[in-house]
């Protein structure tokens, strides 16, 4: 009875750590989605400015044309920077969504088979690392979560294989 209670407490601790990590990643995800949206608006505005300057360039001559060409080049560089930033944010969002899915599976898998202390400590270290970095290392955290998720998936497969063997016997 005490062993069962201890196991449940351990599962609750792991589940709580996973849920705390989920909340932090969800918050980072919301921030990145908002930033992505503001970049989308800024990119749209820059493209609008470029189009306006290009129309002005058609009517301009001499020094005015040279000034407009330089302005258009600056706007083009800014558009490329925004596109790069937007692409990186899109990758971050995808990674964070994947990490959330992996965390949810880890929660399920940890209930099937108890996990060891090192696994629980890894989850805690990931959470603390993400909290202390203000989300700057989100991709690295997502990569670590993916590794842990693979470990938990392997645990689940072992449990399912054990159950299958027991049924056959």
Coordinates of C-alpha atoms in Angstrom, one line a residue:
X1 CA 0.0 0.0 0.0
X2 CA 2.8 2.4 0.9
X3 CA 4.6 1.5 -2.3
X4 CA 1.5 2.3 -4.4
X5 CA 1.2 5.6 -2.5
X6 CA 4.8 6.4 -3.1
X7 CA 4.5 5.6 -6.8
X8 CA 1.5 7.9 -7.1
X9 CA 3.3 10.7 -5.4
X10 CA 6.2 10.2 -7.7
X11 CA 3.9 10.3 -10.7
X12 CA 2.3 13.4 -9.4
X13 CA 5.6 15.1 -9.0
X14 CA 6.6 14.2 -12.6
X15 CA 3.2 15.3 -13.9
X16 CA 3.5 18.6 -12.0
X17 CA 7.0 19.2 -13.5
X18 CA 5.7 18.4 -17.0
X19 CA 2.7 20.7 -16.5
X20 CA 4.9 23.6 -15.3
X21 CA 7.1 23.1 -18.3
X22 CA 4.1 23.0 -20.6
X23 CA 2.8 26.4 -19.1
X24 CA 6.2 28.0 -19.7
X25 CA 6.4 26.8 -23.3
X26 CA 2.8 27.8 -23.9
X27 CA 3.7 31.3 -22.7
X28 CA 6.8 31.4 -24.9
X29 CA 4.6 30.2 -27.8
X30 CA 2.1 33.0 -27.3
X31 CA 4.9 35.6 -27.2
X32 CA 6.4 34.3 -30.4
X33 CA 3.1 34.1 -32.2
X34 CA 2.4 37.7 -31.2
X35 CA 5.9 38.8 -32.3
X36 CA 5.4 36.9 -35.6
X37 CA 2.2 38.7 -36.2
X38 CA 3.8 42.1 -35.5
X39 CA 6.6 41.1 -37.9
X40 CA 4.0 40.2 -40.5
X41 CA 2.5 43.7 -40.2
X42 CA 5.9 45.4 -40.4
X43 CA 6.8 43.3 -43.4
X44 CA 3.5 44.2 -45.1
X45 CA 4.2 47.9 -44.4
X46 CA 7.8 47.7 -45.8
X47 CA 6.5 46.0 -48.9
X48 CA 3.9 48.8 -49.3
X49 CA 6.6 51.4 -48.9
X50 CA 8.8 49.7 -51.5
X51 CA 6.0 49.6 -54.0
X52 CA 5.2 53.3 -53.4
X53 CA 8.9 54.2 -53.9
X54 CA 9.1 52.1 -57.1
X55 CA 6.1 54.0 -58.5
X56 CA 7.7 57.3 -57.6
X57 CA 10.9 56.1 -59.2
X58 CA 9.2 55.7 -62.6
X59 CA 8.4 59.4 -62.6
X60 CA 11.6 60.6 -61.1
X61 CA 14.7 61.8 -62.9
X62 CA 18.3 62.6 -62.1
X63 CA 19.2 63.0 -58.4
X64 CA 15.7 62.3 -57.3
X65 CA 15.9 58.9 -59.0
X66 CA 19.2 58.1 -57.3
X67 CA 17.9 59.0 -53.9
X68 CA 14.8 56.8 -54.5
X69 CA 17.0 53.9 -55.6
X70 CA 18.9 54.1 -52.4
X71 CA 15.7 54.3 -50.3
X72 CA 14.4 51.3 -52.2
X73 CA 17.6 49.3 -51.6
X74 CA 17.4 50.1 -47.8
X75 CA 13.7 49.0 -47.8
X76 CA 14.7 45.8 -49.7
X77 CA 17.4 45.0 -47.1
X78 CA 14.9 45.6 -44.3
X79 CA 12.4 43.3 -46.0
X80 CA 15.0 40.5 -46.2
X81 CA 15.8 41.0 -42.5
X82 CA 12.2 40.8 -41.6
X83 CA 11.7 37.7 -43.7
X84 CA 14.6 36.0 -42.0
X85 CA 13.3 36.9 -38.6
X86 CA 9.8 35.8 -39.6
X87 CA 11.2 32.4 -40.8
X88 CA 13.1 31.9 -37.5
X89 CA 10.0 32.7 -35.5
X90 CA 8.0 30.3 -37.6
X91 CA 10.5 27.6 -36.8
X92 CA 10.4 28.5 -33.1
X93 CA 6.6 28.2 -33.1
X94 CA 6.7 24.9 -34.9
X95 CA 9.3 23.6 -32.4
X96 CA 7.3 24.8 -29.4
X97 CA 4.1 23.2 -30.7
X98 CA 6.0 19.9 -31.2
X99 CA 7.5 20.2 -27.7
X100 CA 4.0 20.6 -26.3
X101 CA 2.8 17.5 -28.0
X102 CA 5.9 15.6 -26.8
X103 CA 5.3 16.8 -23.3
X104 CA 1.7 15.6 -23.3
X105 CA 2.8 12.2 -24.5
X106 CA 5.5 12.1 -21.9
X107 CA 2.8 12.6 -19.3
X108 CA 0.8 9.7 -20.6
X109 CA 3.9 7.5 -20.9
X110 CA 5.1 8.2 -17.4
X111 CA 1.8 6.8 -16.0
X112 CA 2.3 3.5 -17.9
X113 CA 5.7 2.9 -16.4
X114 CA 7.4 4.6 -13.6
X115 CA 10.4 6.7 -14.6
X116 CA 13.7 7.0 -12.8
X117 CA 14.9 10.0 -10.8
X118 CA 17.3 11.1 -13.5
X119 CA 14.4 11.5 -16.0
X120 CA 12.4 13.7 -13.4
X121 CA 15.6 15.7 -12.7
X122 CA 16.1 16.3 -16.5
X123 CA 12.6 17.7 -16.8
X124 CA 13.2 20.0 -13.8
X125 CA 16.5 21.1 -15.3
X126 CA 14.9 21.9 -18.6
X127 CA 12.2 23.9 -16.9
X128 CA 14.6 25.9 -14.7
X129 CA 16.9 26.5 -17.7
X130 CA 14.0 27.8 -19.8
X131 CA 12.7 30.0 -16.9
X132 CA 16.1 31.5 -16.2
X133 CA 16.8 32.3 -19.9
X134 CA 13.5 34.1 -20.5
X135 CA 12.8 31.7 -23.4
X136 CA 15.9 32.6 -25.4
X137 CA 17.0 29.0 -25.6
X138 CA 13.6 27.6 -26.7
X139 CA 15.0 25.6 -29.5
X140 CA 17.5 23.9 -27.3
X141 CA 14.8 23.1 -24.8
X142 CA 12.6 21.7 -27.5
X143 CA 15.4 19.5 -28.6
X144 CA 15.9 18.2 -25.1
X145 CA 12.2 17.6 -24.7
X146 CA 12.2 15.6 -27.9
X147 CA 15.0 13.4 -26.6
X148 CA 13.2 12.8 -23.3
X149 CA 10.0 12.1 -25.3
X150 CA 11.8 9.4 -27.3
X151 CA 13.0 7.8 -24.0
X152 CA 9.5 7.9 -22.6
X153 CA 8.1 6.4 -25.9
X154 CA 10.6 3.6 -25.7
X155 CA 9.5 3.0 -22.1
X156 CA 5.9 2.8 -23.3
X157 CA 6.9 0.3 -26.0
X158 CA 8.6 -1.9 -23.4
X159 CA 5.5 -1.8 -21.2
X160 CA 3.2 -2.6 -24.2
X161 CA 5.5 -5.5 -25.3
X162 CA 5.6 -6.9 -21.7
X163 CA 1.8 -6.8 -21.6
X164 CA 1.6 -8.5 -25.0
X165 CA 3.9 -11.3 -23.8
X166 CA 2.0 -11.8 -20.6
X167 CA -1.3 -12.1 -22.6
X168 CA 0.2 -14.7 -24.8
X169 CA 1.5 -16.8 -21.9

